[in-house]
Amino acid sequence: QVQPVESGGGLVQAGGSLRLSCAASGRTFSSHGMGWFRQAPGKEREFVAAISWSGGRTKYADSVKGRFAISRDNVKKTVYLQMNSLKPEDTAAYYCAADRVQFTGVIGTDVANFGSWGQGTQVTVSS
């Protein structure tokens, strides 16, 4: 069972950068793809980025492509989300989650593909 804990959120001006971290406990971390999602007030949780269990493949939402980068360190059991050129519309609570399936060759983007959610970290981008 992977249990993620997010950190690194905060208040930043538009155009700025933040790096989110997701530290996970559990012996099976390195066998699960990991994803970042976000949820703004009054909106549904949406996919942001995901990375395969090996770290060799990544996938991004069109809205963040070219600005955000996901990476992982399986020794430290941590997933990162580097966020650059932040926009006010990036304001949301950001959540980290583990893919339900181990060693899957498919990078899921649907909330239903992921279990073991963290508690979230708030990112606020001011204009």
C-alpha positions as a Markdown table, in Angstrom:
| # | Residue | x | y | z |
|---|---|---|---|---|
| 1 | Gln | 0.0 | 0.0 | 0.0 |
| 2 | Val | 1.4 | 3.4 | -1.1 |
| 3 | Gln | 0.5 | 6.3 | 1.2 |
| 4 | Pro | 1.5 | 9.7 | -0.4 |
| 5 | Val | 2.1 | 13.0 | 1.5 |
| 6 | Glu | 2.3 | 16.1 | -0.6 |
| 7 | Ser | 4.2 | 19.3 | 0.3 |
| 8 | Gly | 5.6 | 22.4 | -1.4 |
| 9 | Gly | 2.5 | 24.4 | -2.1 |
| 10 | Gly | 2.2 | 28.1 | -1.4 |
| 11 | Leu | 1.4 | 31.5 | -2.7 |
| 12 | Val | 3.3 | 32.7 | -5.8 |
| 13 | Gln | 3.0 | 35.5 | -8.3 |
| 14 | Ala | 2.0 | 34.8 | -11.9 |
| 15 | Gly | 5.1 | 33.7 | -13.9 |
| 16 | Gly | 6.7 | 32.2 | -10.8 |
| 17 | Ser | 7.7 | 28.7 | -10.0 |
| 18 | Leu | 7.0 | 26.1 | -7.4 |
| 19 | Arg | 8.2 | 22.5 | -6.8 |
| 20 | Leu | 5.7 | 20.1 | -5.2 |
| 21 | Ser | 7.0 | 16.9 | -3.6 |
| 22 | Cys | 5.1 | 13.7 | -2.8 |
| 23 | Ala | 6.8 | 11.5 | -0.3 |
| 24 | Ala | 5.3 | 8.0 | -0.2 |
| 25 | Ser | 5.6 | 5.2 | 2.3 |
| 26 | Gly | 5.1 | 1.6 | 1.4 |
| 27 | Arg | 7.3 | -1.1 | 0.0 |
| 28 | Thr | 5.6 | -1.2 | -3.4 |
| 29 | Phe | 6.2 | 2.5 | -4.3 |
| 30 | Ser | 8.7 | 1.8 | -7.1 |
| 31 | Ser | 6.2 | -0.6 | -8.8 |
| 32 | His | 3.4 | 2.0 | -9.2 |
| 33 | Gly | 2.9 | 4.7 | -11.7 |
| 34 | Met | 2.2 | 8.0 | -9.9 |
| 35 | Gly | 0.1 | 11.0 | -10.8 |
| 36 | Trp | -0.6 | 14.6 | -9.9 |
| 37 | Phe | -4.1 | 15.9 | -10.0 |
| 38 | Arg | -5.6 | 19.2 | -9.0 |
| 39 | Gln | -9.0 | 20.5 | -7.9 |
| 40 | Ala | -10.1 | 24.1 | -7.8 |
| 41 | Pro | -13.1 | 25.2 | -5.7 |
| 42 | Gly | -16.4 | 24.2 | -7.3 |
| 43 | Lys | -14.6 | 22.1 | -10.0 |
| 44 | Glu | -14.0 | 18.4 | -10.5 |
| 45 | Arg | -10.6 | 16.9 | -9.8 |
| 46 | Glu | -8.5 | 17.0 | -13.0 |
| 47 | Phe | -5.4 | 15.2 | -14.3 |
| 48 | Val | -2.2 | 17.2 | -14.4 |
| 49 | Ala | 0.7 | 14.8 | -15.0 |
| 50 | Ala | 1.7 | 11.2 | -14.5 |
| 51 | Ile | 4.8 | 9.1 | -14.6 |
| 52 | Ser | 5.4 | 5.4 | -15.1 |
| 53 | Trp | 6.6 | 3.2 | -12.4 |
| 54 | Ser | 10.1 | 3.2 | -13.9 |
| 55 | Gly | 10.1 | 6.9 | -14.6 |
| 56 | Gly | 10.8 | 6.4 | -18.2 |
| 57 | Arg | 7.5 | 7.7 | -19.5 |
| 58 | Thr | 5.4 | 10.7 | -18.6 |
| 59 | Lys | 2.1 | 12.3 | -19.7 |
| 60 | Tyr | 0.8 | 15.8 | -19.2 |
| 61 | Ala | -2.5 | 17.6 | -19.5 |
| 62 | Asp | -2.5 | 20.0 | -22.4 |
| 63 | Ser | -3.0 | 22.9 | -20.1 |
| 64 | Val | 0.4 | 22.4 | -18.4 |
| 65 | Lys | 2.5 | 20.9 | -21.2 |
| 66 | Gly | 5.7 | 22.7 | -21.6 |
| 67 | Arg | 5.4 | 24.4 | -18.2 |
| 68 | Phe | 5.2 | 21.5 | -15.7 |
| 69 | Ala | 7.6 | 18.6 | -15.3 |
| 70 | Ile | 7.0 | 15.4 | -13.3 |
| 71 | Ser | 9.9 | 13.2 | -12.1 |
| 72 | Arg | 10.5 | 10.6 | -9.5 |
| 73 | Asp | 13.2 | 9.2 | -7.3 |
| 74 | Asn | 12.5 | 5.6 | -6.4 |
| 75 | Val | 15.3 | 5.4 | -3.8 |
| 76 | Lys | 13.8 | 8.4 | -1.9 |
| 77 | Lys | 10.2 | 7.2 | -2.7 |
| 78 | Thr | 9.4 | 10.7 | -3.8 |
| 79 | Val | 7.6 | 12.2 | -6.8 |
| 80 | Tyr | 8.1 | 15.8 | -7.9 |
| 81 | Leu | 6.1 | 18.3 | -9.9 |
| 82 | Gln | 8.2 | 21.2 | -11.1 |
| 83 | Met | 5.8 | 24.0 | -12.0 |
| 84 | Asn | 7.1 | 27.0 | -14.0 |
| 85 | Ser | 5.4 | 30.0 | -15.7 |
| 86 | Leu | 2.5 | 29.6 | -13.3 |
| 87 | Lys | -0.8 | 31.2 | -14.1 |
| 88 | Pro | -3.7 | 32.2 | -11.9 |
| 89 | Glu | -5.7 | 29.4 | -13.5 |
| 90 | Asp | -3.3 | 26.9 | -11.9 |
| 91 | Thr | -4.6 | 27.8 | -8.5 |
| 92 | Ala | -6.0 | 24.7 | -6.9 |
| 93 | Ala | -5.3 | 22.0 | -4.3 |
| 94 | Tyr | -2.8 | 19.6 | -5.8 |
| 95 | Tyr | -3.0 | 15.9 | -5.0 |
| 96 | Cys | -0.6 | 13.0 | -5.5 |
| 97 | Ala | -1.9 | 9.4 | -6.0 |
| 98 | Ala | -0.6 | 6.0 | -6.9 |
| 99 | Asp | -1.9 | 4.0 | -9.9 |
| 100 | Arg | -4.0 | 1.1 | -8.7 |
| 101 | Val | -2.1 | -1.4 | -10.8 |
| 102 | Gln | 1.6 | -2.4 | -10.3 |
| 103 | Phe | 4.0 | -2.5 | -13.3 |
| 104 | Thr | 1.3 | -1.3 | -15.7 |
| 105 | Gly | 2.5 | -0.4 | -19.1 |
| 106 | Val | -0.3 | 2.2 | -19.5 |
| 107 | Ile | -0.1 | 5.7 | -17.9 |
| 108 | Gly | -3.6 | 6.4 | -16.7 |
| 109 | Thr | -5.1 | 9.9 | -16.6 |
| 110 | Asp | -8.5 | 9.2 | -15.1 |
| 111 | Val | -9.1 | 9.7 | -11.4 |
| 112 | Ala | -10.5 | 6.2 | -11.3 |
| 113 | Asn | -7.2 | 4.7 | -12.3 |
| 114 | Phe | -5.6 | 5.9 | -9.1 |
| 115 | Gly | -6.0 | 5.0 | -5.4 |
| 116 | Ser | -4.1 | 5.9 | -2.3 |
| 117 | Trp | -4.5 | 9.6 | -2.4 |
| 118 | Gly | -2.6 | 12.2 | -0.4 |
| 119 | Gln | -4.3 | 15.0 | 1.6 |
| 120 | Gly | -3.3 | 17.7 | -1.0 |
| 121 | Thr | -1.2 | 20.9 | -0.9 |
| 122 | Gln | -2.6 | 24.3 | -1.9 |
| 123 | Val | -1.1 | 26.3 | -4.7 |
| 124 | Thr | -2.3 | 29.9 | -5.1 |
| 125 | Val | -1.1 | 32.0 | -8.0 |
| 126 | Ser | -1.8 | 35.7 | -7.8 |
| 127 | Ser | -2.1 | 37.9 | -10.9 |
